[in-house]
């Protein structure tokens, strides 16, 4: 593995784990396969207890995990604590699932018909660098709860919290081989999850380009696959809303995690009669955003994850007409200020492409139909917000926007107890919510003649 860098300072970190080779990846997959029957057959109440014990150990190490993410990914300490807490909460939520994997009894003539939810076996989870802890847990918590064993590949840039969480699972008493963390390259370890016949499902979160390759690769063995991919989500602001509240909320809908958020509302659509007021208030809010050392308790936005990501985002900014920016430290580290672009043309790259950095494009619209058409004029469909005081309009627009996760008068995105996933090229399948454990099972139907 290349040496890990602290994105806040550009300095090398002391510990860089070795990248797994193909042979090492195979050995871990076989270990997970060997551990599967034992884990599948653990009594439901005991599997529930072990997941709660795992959650409790994560809770005891919450601050350590948070500080590790500040160091490795440059997340603000407040966000990093929320992310570690999300792992704990997700484990607790899905600890109820082993005792609730209900089958069905279906009326038939001449006998009894029942269904069973049976775990798949080894599940491969491939995680991006932007939210290393929660995205891993959104896969492994329901997968483990349903009786599967897991091989988890963190992103090369941000493996440290996943490795620590794997150690904590053992400390909590999960049997060895049940949750396996395999740091390494996507092109080696990630691809092996796709091609290895003992891996029965791949849960991939990352870019749409890589997601397409994963889906094509899984087709060969008709391997189950869930894809959580990119986004270009719209924040639609109607003139009938509380414009001050909408403008105060907008920075948090896009600049959180320095914009490296698949749910970032990176396009703001504002009804023309409120446009000038909104943009004026947005400027005030963006200039007030505290872009500081992420270890500082006051910090609301930290650096980008890598020099390469900073350069990619900078190229979008260079190609756009910037209206205004906030402030950011000069460096060292991979900093960019929160940046607002006024767009007139929907063909501009900054309007069409997922920038994955602290850049938002704003555009005016005239009426509801135009707002919906602009929002849907994208290959993506992950998230979005609607600001209006008219309940009927909120529901009308929410039903017409082609996206998996919408919020009304709010910038919130993902809750582990509600379903999450994308329309169109933002993904395939749903994660989280009460149904997630079933997505890690096969439903078997048995007819008993009598
Ligand atoms: P990425 O390049 O697609 O990588 C994601 C993961 O896939 C990494 O672990 C990567 O390994 C691995 N990978 C790369 N090539 C692979 C291959 N050929 N086979 C198997 N695995 C492979 O994405 P990223 O740059 O890390 O993350 C940014 C993207 O993720 C954005 O597009 C964002 O929208 C998306 N995202 C989506 C969601 C969601 O829930 N919808 C959430 C977060 C992020 P390496 O370690 O080698 O890079
Ligand atoms: Mg990448």
CSV table of C-alpha atoms and ligand atoms in Angstrom, one decimal:
chain,number,residue,atom,x,y,z
A,1,UNK,CA,0.0,0.0,0.0
A,2,UNK,CA,1.2,3.5,-0.7
A,3,UNK,CA,1.9,5.5,2.4
A,4,UNK,CA,-1.2,7.1,4.0
A,5,UNK,CA,-1.2,10.9,4.2
A,6,UNK,CA,-3.0,13.1,6.7
A,7,UNK,CA,-5.1,15.3,4.4
A,8,UNK,CA,-5.0,18.2,6.9
A,9,UNK,CA,-1.2,18.5,6.9
A,10,UNK,CA,0.1,16.5,3.9
A,11,UNK,CA,2.3,14.6,6.4
A,12,UNK,CA,2.8,10.9,6.2
A,13,UNK,CA,1.0,8.8,8.8
A,14,UNK,CA,3.0,6.3,10.9
A,15,UNK,CA,1.0,3.3,10.1
A,16,UNK,CA,0.1,2.2,6.6
A,17,UNK,CA,-1.3,-1.3,6.4
A,18,UNK,CA,0.0,-3.7,3.7
A,19,UNK,CA,-2.2,-4.2,0.6
A,20,UNK,CA,-3.5,-7.8,0.4
A,21,UNK,CA,-2.4,-9.8,-2.6
A,22,UNK,CA,-4.7,-11.9,-4.7
A,23,UNK,CA,-3.6,-15.0,-2.8
A,24,UNK,CA,-4.2,-13.3,0.6
A,25,UNK,CA,-7.6,-12.2,-0.6
A,26,UNK,CA,-8.5,-15.8,-1.6
A,27,UNK,CA,-7.3,-17.0,1.8
A,28,UNK,CA,-9.6,-14.6,3.7
A,29,UNK,CA,-12.5,-15.4,1.5
A,30,UNK,CA,-12.0,-19.1,2.3
A,31,UNK,CA,-11.7,-18.3,6.0
A,32,UNK,CA,-15.1,-16.5,5.8
A,33,UNK,CA,-16.5,-19.4,3.9
A,34,UNK,CA,-15.3,-21.8,6.6
A,35,UNK,CA,-16.8,-19.6,9.3
A,36,UNK,CA,-20.2,-19.4,7.6
A,37,UNK,CA,-21.9,-22.6,8.8
A,38,UNK,CA,-21.0,-21.9,12.4
A,39,UNK,CA,-22.3,-18.3,12.3
A,40,UNK,CA,-25.4,-19.3,10.3
A,41,UNK,CA,-26.3,-21.9,13.0
A,42,UNK,CA,-25.7,-19.6,16.0
A,43,UNK,CA,-29.1,-19.4,17.8
A,44,UNK,CA,-30.9,-16.1,16.8
A,45,UNK,CA,-30.9,-14.8,20.3
A,46,UNK,CA,-27.1,-15.4,20.7
A,47,UNK,CA,-26.4,-13.7,17.3
A,48,UNK,CA,-28.4,-10.8,18.5
A,49,UNK,CA,-26.5,-10.6,21.8
A,50,UNK,CA,-23.1,-10.7,20.0
A,51,UNK,CA,-24.1,-7.8,17.7
A,52,UNK,CA,-25.2,-5.8,20.7
A,53,UNK,CA,-21.8,-6.7,22.4
A,54,UNK,CA,-20.1,-5.5,19.2
A,55,UNK,CA,-22.0,-2.2,19.4
A,56,UNK,CA,-21.0,-1.8,23.0
A,57,UNK,CA,-17.3,-2.2,22.2
A,58,UNK,CA,-17.6,0.3,19.3
A,59,UNK,CA,-19.2,2.7,21.8
A,60,UNK,CA,-16.3,2.2,24.3
A,61,UNK,CA,-13.9,3.1,21.4
A,62,UNK,CA,-16.0,5.9,19.9
A,63,UNK,CA,-13.4,8.7,20.5
A,64,UNK,CA,-10.5,6.6,19.3
A,65,UNK,CA,-12.4,5.7,16.1
A,66,UNK,CA,-13.4,9.4,15.6
A,67,UNK,CA,-9.8,10.6,16.0
A,68,UNK,CA,-8.5,8.0,13.6
A,69,UNK,CA,-11.0,9.3,10.9
A,70,UNK,CA,-9.9,12.9,11.6
A,71,UNK,CA,-6.3,11.8,11.0
A,72,UNK,CA,-6.9,9.5,8.0
A,73,UNK,CA,-9.8,11.2,6.1
A,74,UNK,CA,-9.7,14.8,7.4
A,75,UNK,CA,-13.3,14.6,8.7
A,76,UNK,CA,-14.3,17.2,11.2
A,77,UNK,CA,-14.2,15.7,14.7
A,78,UNK,CA,-17.9,16.4,15.1
A,79,UNK,CA,-18.8,14.5,12.0
A,80,UNK,CA,-16.4,11.7,12.8
A,81,UNK,CA,-18.0,11.1,16.2
A,82,UNK,CA,-21.4,11.0,14.5
A,83,UNK,CA,-20.0,8.4,12.0
A,84,UNK,CA,-18.6,6.1,14.7
A,85,UNK,CA,-21.9,6.5,16.6
A,86,UNK,CA,-23.7,5.5,13.5
A,87,UNK,CA,-21.8,2.2,13.4
A,88,UNK,CA,-22.8,1.5,17.0
A,89,UNK,CA,-26.5,2.5,16.3
A,90,UNK,CA,-26.7,0.5,13.1
A,91,UNK,CA,-25.4,-2.6,14.9
A,92,UNK,CA,-27.9,-2.2,17.7
A,93,UNK,CA,-30.7,-1.7,15.2
A,94,UNK,CA,-29.9,-4.8,13.2
A,95,UNK,CA,-29.3,-6.8,16.4
A,96,UNK,CA,-33.1,-7.1,16.5
A,97,UNK,CA,-33.1,-8.8,13.0
A,98,UNK,CA,-31.9,-12.4,13.8
A,99,UNK,CA,-35.1,-12.9,15.9
A,100,UNK,CA,-37.3,-11.4,13.2
A,101,UNK,CA,-36.2,-13.1,10.0
A,102,UNK,CA,-39.8,-14.1,9.4
A,103,UNK,CA,-40.8,-16.5,6.6
A,104,UNK,CA,-44.4,-16.7,5.4
A,105,UNK,CA,-47.1,-19.3,5.4
A,106,UNK,CA,-49.1,-19.2,2.2
A,107,UNK,CA,-52.5,-20.9,1.7
A,108,UNK,CA,-52.3,-23.8,-0.8
A,109,UNK,CA,-54.5,-26.9,-1.6
A,110,UNK,CA,-53.3,-30.3,-0.5
A,111,UNK,CA,-50.7,-29.3,2.0
A,112,UNK,CA,-48.8,-26.5,3.7
A,113,UNK,CA,-46.6,-24.0,2.1
A,114,UNK,CA,-43.9,-22.1,4.1
A,115,UNK,CA,-41.0,-19.9,3.2
A,116,UNK,CA,-37.6,-19.5,4.9
A,117,UNK,CA,-35.1,-16.7,4.7
A,118,UNK,CA,-31.7,-18.3,4.4
A,119,UNK,CA,-28.4,-16.4,4.5
A,120,UNK,CA,-26.3,-16.3,1.3
A,121,UNK,CA,-22.9,-17.3,2.6
A,122,UNK,CA,-19.9,-14.9,2.2
A,123,UNK,CA,-20.9,-11.3,1.4
A,124,UNK,CA,-18.2,-9.0,-0.1
A,125,UNK,CA,-18.5,-5.3,0.8
A,126,UNK,CA,-16.5,-2.7,-1.1
A,127,UNK,CA,-16.4,0.8,0.5
A,128,UNK,CA,-15.3,4.2,-0.8
A,129,UNK,CA,-13.1,6.7,1.0
A,130,UNK,CA,-15.7,9.3,1.7
A,131,UNK,CA,-17.6,7.8,4.7
A,132,UNK,CA,-15.4,4.8,5.6
A,133,UNK,CA,-17.2,3.9,8.9
A,134,UNK,CA,-21.0,4.3,8.2
A,135,UNK,CA,-20.9,2.8,4.7
A,136,UNK,CA,-19.1,-0.3,6.0
A,137,UNK,CA,-21.6,-0.8,8.8
A,138,UNK,CA,-24.6,-0.3,6.5
A,139,UNK,CA,-23.4,-3.4,4.7
A,140,UNK,CA,-22.0,-5.6,7.5
A,141,UNK,CA,-24.6,-5.0,10.2
A,142,UNK,CA,-27.6,-6.3,8.3
A,143,UNK,CA,-25.5,-9.0,6.5
A,144,UNK,CA,-24.2,-10.4,9.8
A,145,UNK,CA,-27.6,-10.2,11.4
A,146,UNK,CA,-29.0,-12.3,8.6
A,147,UNK,CA,-26.3,-15.0,9.3
A,148,UNK,CA,-23.8,-14.2,6.6
A,149,UNK,CA,-20.1,-13.9,7.0
A,150,UNK,CA,-18.4,-10.8,5.5
A,151,UNK,CA,-15.3,-9.8,3.7
A,152,UNK,CA,-14.9,-6.0,3.7
A,153,UNK,CA,-12.5,-4.0,1.5
A,154,UNK,CA,-12.0,-0.4,2.7
A,155,UNK,CA,-10.7,2.2,0.2
A,156,UNK,CA,-6.9,2.3,-0.2
A,157,UNK,CA,-6.9,5.9,1.0
A,158,UNK,CA,-8.9,5.3,4.2
A,159,UNK,CA,-8.5,1.8,5.7
A,160,UNK,CA,-7.7,2.6,9.3
A,161,UNK,CA,-11.1,2.7,11.0
A,162,UNK,CA,-12.3,-0.4,9.2
A,163,UNK,CA,-9.3,-2.3,10.4
A,164,UNK,CA,-9.9,-1.2,13.9
A,165,UNK,CA,-13.6,-2.1,13.7
A,166,UNK,CA,-12.6,-5.6,12.6
A,167,UNK,CA,-10.4,-5.9,15.7
A,168,UNK,CA,-13.2,-4.6,17.9
A,169,UNK,CA,-15.6,-7.3,16.5
A,170,UNK,CA,-13.2,-10.0,17.8
A,171,UNK,CA,-12.9,-8.2,21.1
A,172,UNK,CA,-16.7,-8.3,21.4
A,173,UNK,CA,-16.7,-12.1,20.9
A,174,UNK,CA,-17.6,-12.5,17.2
A,175,UNK,CA,-16.1,-15.7,16.1
A,176,UNK,CA,-12.9,-15.4,14.0
A,177,UNK,CA,-13.7,-15.4,10.3
A,178,UNK,CA,-17.1,-13.8,10.6
A,179,UNK,CA,-16.2,-10.2,9.9
A,180,UNK,CA,-12.9,-10.0,7.9
A,181,UNK,CA,-11.3,-6.7,6.8
A,182,UNK,CA,-9.1,-6.9,3.7
A,183,UNK,CA,-7.2,-3.7,2.9
A,184,UNK,CA,-6.0,-3.6,-0.6
A,185,UNK,CA,-6.5,-2.3,-4.1
A,186,UNK,CA,-9.9,-2.3,-5.9
A,187,UNK,CA,-8.3,-3.8,-8.9
A,188,UNK,CA,-7.0,-6.7,-6.8
A,189,UNK,CA,-9.1,-7.4,-3.7
A,190,UNK,CA,-12.3,-5.7,-5.0
A,191,UNK,CA,-12.2,-7.5,-8.3
A,192,UNK,CA,-11.6,-10.8,-6.5
A,193,UNK,CA,-14.8,-10.4,-4.5
A,194,UNK,CA,-16.6,-10.1,-7.9
A,195,UNK,CA,-14.9,-13.2,-9.5
A,196,UNK,CA,-14.5,-15.5,-6.5
A,197,UNK,CA,-17.3,-18.2,-6.6
A,198,UNK,CA,-17.5,-18.4,-2.8
A,199,UNK,CA,-18.5,-14.7,-2.5
A,200,UNK,CA,-22.3,-14.9,-3.1
A,201,UNK,CA,-23.1,-11.2,-3.0
A,202,UNK,CA,-21.2,-8.0,-3.6
A,203,UNK,CA,-22.3,-4.7,-2.0
A,204,UNK,CA,-20.5,-1.9,-3.8
A,205,UNK,CA,-20.5,1.8,-2.8
A,206,UNK,CA,-18.5,4.0,-5.0
A,207,UNK,CA,-18.4,5.7,-8.4
A,208,UNK,CA,-20.9,4.9,-11.2
A,209,UNK,CA,-18.1,4.0,-13.5
A,210,UNK,CA,-16.7,1.3,-11.2
A,211,UNK,CA,-20.2,0.2,-10.3
A,212,UNK,CA,-21.0,-0.6,-13.9
A,213,UNK,CA,-17.9,-2.8,-14.1
A,214,UNK,CA,-18.9,-4.6,-10.9
A,215,UNK,CA,-22.4,-5.3,-12.2
A,216,UNK,CA,-21.0,-6.6,-15.5
A,217,UNK,CA,-18.5,-8.8,-13.6
A,218,UNK,CA,-21.2,-10.2,-11.3
A,219,UNK,CA,-23.3,-11.2,-14.3
A,220,UNK,CA,-20.9,-14.0,-15.0
A,221,UNK,CA,-22.0,-16.0,-12.0
A,222,UNK,CA,-25.4,-14.3,-11.6
A,223,UNK,CA,-23.9,-13.0,-8.4
A,224,UNK,CA,-26.2,-10.9,-6.3
A,225,UNK,CA,-25.2,-7.2,-6.3
A,226,UNK,CA,-26.2,-4.0,-4.6
A,227,UNK,CA,-24.9,-0.7,-6.0
A,228,UNK,CA,-24.8,2.6,-4.2
A,229,UNK,CA,-23.3,5.0,-6.7
A,230,UNK,CA,-22.9,8.7,-7.5
A,231,UNK,CA,-25.3,11.6,-7.5
A,232,UNK,CA,-26.0,15.1,-8.8
A,233,UNK,CA,-28.8,15.9,-6.5
A,234,UNK,CA,-31.0,19.0,-6.6
A,235,UNK,CA,-32.0,21.3,-3.8
A,236,UNK,CA,-35.3,22.9,-5.1
A,237,UNK,CA,-36.2,26.2,-3.4
A,238,UNK,CA,-39.7,27.6,-4.0
A,239,UNK,CA,-40.4,31.3,-3.4
A,240,UNK,CA,-43.2,30.4,-1.0
A,241,UNK,CA,-40.6,29.0,1.5
A,242,UNK,CA,-38.8,30.7,4.4
A,243,UNK,CA,-36.0,31.8,2.1
A,244,UNK,CA,-33.7,32.7,5.1
A,245,UNK,CA,-34.1,29.2,6.5
A,246,UNK,CA,-33.5,27.5,3.1
A,247,UNK,CA,-30.4,29.6,2.5
A,248,UNK,CA,-29.1,28.8,6.0
A,249,UNK,CA,-29.6,25.1,5.4
A,250,UNK,CA,-28.1,24.9,1.9
A,251,UNK,CA,-24.4,24.9,2.8
A,252,UNK,CA,-24.9,21.9,5.0
A,253,UNK,CA,-26.7,20.1,2.2
A,254,UNK,CA,-23.6,20.3,0.0
A,255,UNK,CA,-20.4,21.3,1.9
A,256,UNK,CA,-20.7,18.7,4.6
A,257,UNK,CA,-17.6,16.4,4.4
A,258,UNK,CA,-16.1,19.0,2.0
A,259,UNK,CA,-18.8,18.0,-0.5
A,260,UNK,CA,-17.4,14.5,-0.7
A,261,UNK,CA,-20.9,13.1,-0.1
A,262,UNK,CA,-22.9,11.1,-2.6
A,263,UNK,CA,-26.1,12.8,-1.3
A,264,UNK,CA,-24.6,16.3,-1.7
A,265,UNK,CA,-27.2,18.7,-3.2
A,266,UNK,CA,-24.7,20.1,-5.6
A,267,UNK,CA,-27.3,21.8,-7.7
A,268,UNK,CA,-29.6,24.5,-6.2
A,269,UNK,CA,-32.7,25.4,-8.1
A,270,UNK,CA,-34.3,28.7,-6.9
A,271,UNK,CA,-37.6,30.1,-8.1
A,272,UNK,CA,-36.8,33.3,-10.0
A,273,UNK,CA,-38.8,35.7,-7.7
A,274,UNK,CA,-36.7,34.6,-4.7
A,275,UNK,CA,-33.4,34.1,-6.5
A,276,UNK,CA,-31.6,37.4,-5.6
A,277,UNK,CA,-32.7,37.2,-2.0
A,278,UNK,CA,-31.6,33.5,-1.7
A,279,UNK,CA,-28.2,34.0,-3.4
A,280,UNK,CA,-27.5,37.0,-1.1
A,281,UNK,CA,-28.4,35.0,2.0
A,282,UNK,CA,-26.4,32.0,0.7
A,283,UNK,CA,-23.3,34.2,0.3
A,284,UNK,CA,-23.6,35.3,4.0
A,285,UNK,CA,-24.0,31.7,5.1
A,286,UNK,CA,-21.1,30.4,3.0
A,287,UNK,CA,-18.7,33.2,4.1
A,288,UNK,CA,-19.6,32.3,7.7
A,289,UNK,CA,-18.8,28.6,7.3
A,290,UNK,CA,-16.0,27.6,9.6
A,291,UNK,CA,-13.4,25.8,7.4
A,292,UNK,CA,-10.8,24.9,10.0
A,293,UNK,CA,-8.5,22.2,11.1
A,294,UNK,CA,-10.9,19.2,11.4
A,295,UNK,CA,-9.5,18.4,14.9
A,296,UNK,CA,-10.8,21.8,16.0
A,297,UNK,CA,-14.2,21.3,17.8
A,298,UNK,CA,-15.5,24.4,15.9
A,299,UNK,CA,-14.7,23.1,12.5
A,300,UNK,CA,-17.6,22.6,10.1
A,301,UNK,CA,-15.5,21.6,7.0
A,302,UNK,CA,-12.1,20.1,6.7
A,303,UNK,CA,-9.8,19.4,3.7
A,304,UNK,CA,-10.4,17.1,0.7
A,305,UNK,CA,-9.2,13.6,1.1
A,306,UNK,CA,-6.2,13.7,-1.3
A,307,UNK,CA,-4.2,15.9,-3.5
A,308,UNK,CA,-5.7,14.2,-6.5
A,309,UNK,CA,-9.3,14.8,-5.4
A,310,UNK,CA,-8.4,18.5,-4.6
A,311,UNK,CA,-7.0,18.8,-8.2
A,312,UNK,CA,-10.0,17.2,-9.8
A,313,UNK,CA,-12.3,19.6,-8.0
A,314,UNK,CA,-10.1,22.6,-8.7
A,315,UNK,CA,-10.4,21.8,-12.4
A,316,UNK,CA,-14.2,22.1,-12.2
A,317,UNK,CA,-13.8,25.4,-10.5
A,318,UNK,CA,-11.3,26.7,-13.1
A,319,UNK,CA,-13.8,25.8,-15.8
A,320,UNK,CA,-16.8,27.6,-14.2
A,321,UNK,CA,-17.8,31.2,-13.4
A,322,UNK,CA,-17.4,31.5,-9.6
A,323,UNK,CA,-19.9,33.8,-7.9
A,324,UNK,CA,-18.3,33.8,-4.5
A,325,UNK,CA,-16.4,31.5,-2.1
A,326,UNK,CA,-15.9,31.1,1.6
A,327,UNK,CA,-12.6,30.9,3.2
A,328,UNK,CA,-10.1,28.0,3.7
A,329,UNK,CA,-6.6,27.6,5.1
A,330,UNK,CA,-3.9,27.9,2.5
A,331,UNK,CA,-2.2,24.7,3.4
A,332,UNK,CA,-0.4,22.5,4.0
A,333,UNK,CA,-2.9,19.8,3.2
A,334,UNK,CA,-5.6,19.6,0.5
A,335,UNK,CA,-7.8,22.5,1.2
A,336,UNK,CA,-10.4,24.3,-1.0
A,337,UNK,CA,-12.9,26.9,0.0
A,338,UNK,CA,-16.6,26.3,-0.3
A,339,UNK,CA,-17.4,27.7,-3.7
A,340,UNK,CA,-20.7,28.8,-5.4
A,341,UNK,CA,-21.1,29.0,-9.1
A,342,UNK,CA,-24.1,30.6,-10.9
A,343,UNK,CA,-25.0,28.4,-13.8
A,344,UNK,CA,-26.9,29.6,-16.9
A,345,UNK,CA,-26.3,26.6,-19.1
A,346,UNK,CA,-27.2,23.0,-18.2
A,347,UNK,CA,-24.5,21.6,-20.4
A,348,UNK,CA,-21.7,23.0,-18.1
A,349,UNK,CA,-19.6,20.2,-16.5
A,350,UNK,CA,-20.1,21.8,-13.1
A,351,UNK,CA,-23.9,21.5,-13.6
A,352,UNK,CA,-23.9,18.0,-15.0
A,353,UNK,CA,-21.1,16.0,-13.4
A,354,UNK,CA,-20.6,14.8,-9.9
A,355,UNK,CA,-17.9,17.1,-8.6
A,356,UNK,CA,-17.5,15.4,-5.2
A,357,UNK,CA,-16.0,18.5,-3.6
A,358,UNK,CA,-17.2,21.8,-2.0
A,359,UNK,CA,-18.7,23.3,-5.2
A,360,UNK,CA,-22.4,24.1,-5.8
A,361,UNK,CA,-24.1,25.4,-8.9
A,362,UNK,CA,-27.2,27.6,-8.6
A,363,UNK,CA,-29.8,28.2,-11.3
A,364,UNK,CA,-33.1,30.0,-11.5
A,365,UNK,CA,-36.4,28.4,-12.6
A,366,UNK,CA,-39.9,29.8,-13.2
A,367,UNK,CA,-42.5,27.2,-12.2
A,368,UNK,CA,-43.0,23.7,-10.7
A,369,UNK,CA,-42.8,21.9,-14.1
A,370,UNK,CA,-39.5,23.5,-14.9
A,371,UNK,CA,-38.1,22.8,-11.5
A,372,UNK,CA,-39.0,19.1,-11.8
A,373,UNK,CA,-37.6,18.9,-15.4
A,374,UNK,CA,-34.3,20.5,-14.4
A,375,UNK,CA,-34.0,18.2,-11.3
A,376,UNK,CA,-34.6,15.1,-13.5
A,377,UNK,CA,-32.3,16.2,-16.3
A,378,UNK,CA,-29.4,14.0,-15.1
A,379,UNK,CA,-28.4,10.3,-15.3
A,380,UNK,CA,-28.3,10.2,-11.5
A,381,UNK,CA,-31.1,10.0,-9.0
A,382,UNK,CA,-29.9,9.6,-5.5
A,383,UNK,CA,-31.1,12.4,-3.3
A,384,UNK,CA,-32.6,15.9,-3.2
A,385,UNK,CA,-34.4,18.5,-1.1
A,386,UNK,CA,-37.6,20.6,-1.6
A,387,UNK,CA,-38.1,23.8,0.3
A,388,UNK,CA,-41.7,25.0,0.2
A,389,UNK,CA,-44.4,26.0,2.7
A,390,UNK,CA,-47.1,24.4,0.5
A,391,UNK,CA,-47.7,20.8,1.6
A,392,UNK,CA,-49.5,19.9,-1.6
A,393,UNK,CA,-46.6,21.2,-3.7
A,394,UNK,CA,-44.0,19.4,-1.5
A,395,UNK,CA,-45.8,16.1,-2.1
A,396,UNK,CA,-46.4,16.7,-5.8
A,397,UNK,CA,-42.8,17.6,-6.5
A,398,UNK,CA,-41.5,14.8,-4.2
A,399,UNK,CA,-43.5,12.2,-6.2
A,400,UNK,CA,-42.2,13.6,-9.5
A,401,UNK,CA,-38.5,13.9,-8.7
A,402,UNK,CA,-36.7,10.7,-9.8
A,403,UNK,CA,-34.5,10.1,-6.8
A,404,UNK,CA,-34.4,7.5,-3.9
A,405,UNK,CA,-34.1,9.9,-1.0
A,406,UNK,CA,-35.8,13.3,-0.7
A,407,UNK,CA,-36.2,15.6,2.2
A,408,UNK,CA,-38.7,18.5,2.5
A,409,UNK,CA,-37.6,21.6,4.3
A,410,UNK,CA,-34.5,19.8,5.5
A,411,UNK,CA,-31.0,18.9,4.3
A,412,UNK,CA,-30.9,15.5,6.0
A,413,UNK,CA,-30.1,12.4,4.0
A,414,UNK,CA,-29.6,9.0,5.4
A,415,UNK,CA,-31.1,7.3,8.4
A,416,UNK,CA,-30.1,3.6,9.0
A,417,UNK,CA,-33.7,2.7,9.8
A,418,UNK,CA,-35.1,4.0,6.5
A,419,UNK,CA,-34.4,2.6,3.0
A,420,UNK,CA,-31.5,4.2,1.1
A,421,UNK,CA,-30.6,3.9,-2.6
A,422,UNK,CA,-30.7,5.4,-6.0
A,423,UNK,CA,-32.9,5.7,-9.1
A,424,UNK,CA,-31.3,5.5,-12.6
A,425,UNK,CA,-27.5,5.4,-12.6
A,426,UNK,CA,-27.2,6.2,-8.8
A,427,UNK,CA,-27.6,2.6,-8.0
A,428,UNK,CA,-29.4,-0.7,-7.9
A,429,UNK,CA,-31.3,-2.1,-4.9
A,430,UNK,CA,-31.8,-0.6,-1.5
A,431,UNK,CA,-29.7,-0.7,1.7
A,432,UNK,CA,-30.7,0.1,5.3
A,433,UNK,CA,-34.3,0.2,6.7
A,434,UNK,CA,-36.2,-2.7,8.1
A,435,UNK,CA,-36.0,-4.8,4.9
A,436,UNK,CA,-32.1,-4.8,4.6
A,437,UNK,CA,-31.5,-8.1,6.3
A,438,UNK,CA,-33.8,-9.9,3.8
A,439,UNK,CA,-31.6,-8.5,1.0
A,440,UNK,CA,-28.9,-10.8,2.4
A,441,UNK,CA,-31.0,-13.9,2.2
A,442,UNK,CA,-32.5,-16.2,-0.3
A,443,UNK,CA,-36.2,-16.8,0.2
A,444,UNK,CA,-36.8,-20.6,0.0
A,445,UNK,CA,-40.3,-22.0,-0.6
A,446,UNK,CA,-41.2,-25.4,0.8
A,447,UNK,CA,-44.5,-27.3,0.1
A,448,UNK,CA,-45.4,-30.1,2.4
A,449,UNK,CA,-48.1,-32.4,1.1
A,450,UNK,CA,-50.6,-33.8,3.6
B,1,LIG,P1,-14.5,4.3,-6.6
B,1,LIG,O1,-13.2,4.8,-7.3
B,1,LIG,O2,-15.6,3.8,-7.4
B,1,LIG,O3,-14.0,3.3,-5.5
B,1,LIG,C1,-14.9,2.7,-4.5
B,1,LIG,C2,-14.3,1.4,-4.0
B,1,LIG,O4,-14.2,0.5,-5.1
B,1,LIG,C3,-12.9,1.6,-3.5
B,1,LIG,O5,-12.7,0.7,-2.4
B,1,LIG,C4,-12.0,1.1,-4.7
B,1,LIG,O6,-10.8,0.6,-4.3
B,1,LIG,C5,-12.9,0.0,-5.2
B,1,LIG,N1,-12.6,-0.3,-6.6
B,1,LIG,C6,-12.1,0.5,-7.6
B,1,LIG,N2,-12.0,-0.2,-8.7
B,1,LIG,C7,-12.5,-1.4,-8.5
B,1,LIG,C8,-12.7,-2.6,-9.4
B,1,LIG,N3,-12.4,-2.6,-10.6
B,1,LIG,N4,-13.3,-3.7,-8.8
B,1,LIG,C9,-13.7,-3.7,-7.5
B,1,LIG,N5,-13.5,-2.6,-6.7
B,1,LIG,C10,-12.9,-1.5,-7.2
B,1,LIG,O7,-15.1,5.5,-5.7
B,1,LIG,P2,-14.3,6.5,-4.8
B,1,LIG,O8,-13.5,7.4,-5.6
B,1,LIG,O9,-13.7,5.8,-3.7
B,1,LIG,O10,-15.6,7.2,-4.1
B,1,LIG,C11,-16.3,8.3,-4.7
B,1,LIG,C12,-17.6,7.8,-5.3
B,1,LIG,O11,-18.4,7.0,-4.5
B,1,LIG,C13,-18.4,9.0,-5.8
B,1,LIG,O12,-18.9,8.8,-7.1
B,1,LIG,C14,-19.6,8.9,-4.8
B,1,LIG,O13,-20.8,9.4,-5.3
B,1,LIG,C15,-19.7,7.4,-4.6
B,1,LIG,N6,-20.4,7.2,-3.3
B,1,LIG,C16,-21.7,6.7,-3.3
B,1,LIG,C17,-22.4,6.5,-2.2
B,1,LIG,C18,-23.8,5.9,-2.1
B,1,LIG,O14,-24.2,5.4,-1.1
B,1,LIG,N7,-24.6,6.1,-3.2
B,1,LIG,C19,-21.8,6.8,-0.9
B,1,LIG,C20,-20.5,7.2,-1.0
B,1,LIG,C21,-19.8,7.4,-2.2
B,1,LIG,P3,-9.5,1.6,-4.2
B,1,LIG,O15,-9.1,1.5,-2.7
B,1,LIG,O16,-8.4,0.9,-5.0
B,1,LIG,O17,-9.8,2.9,-4.6
B,2,LIG,MG1,-11.7,6.3,-7.1
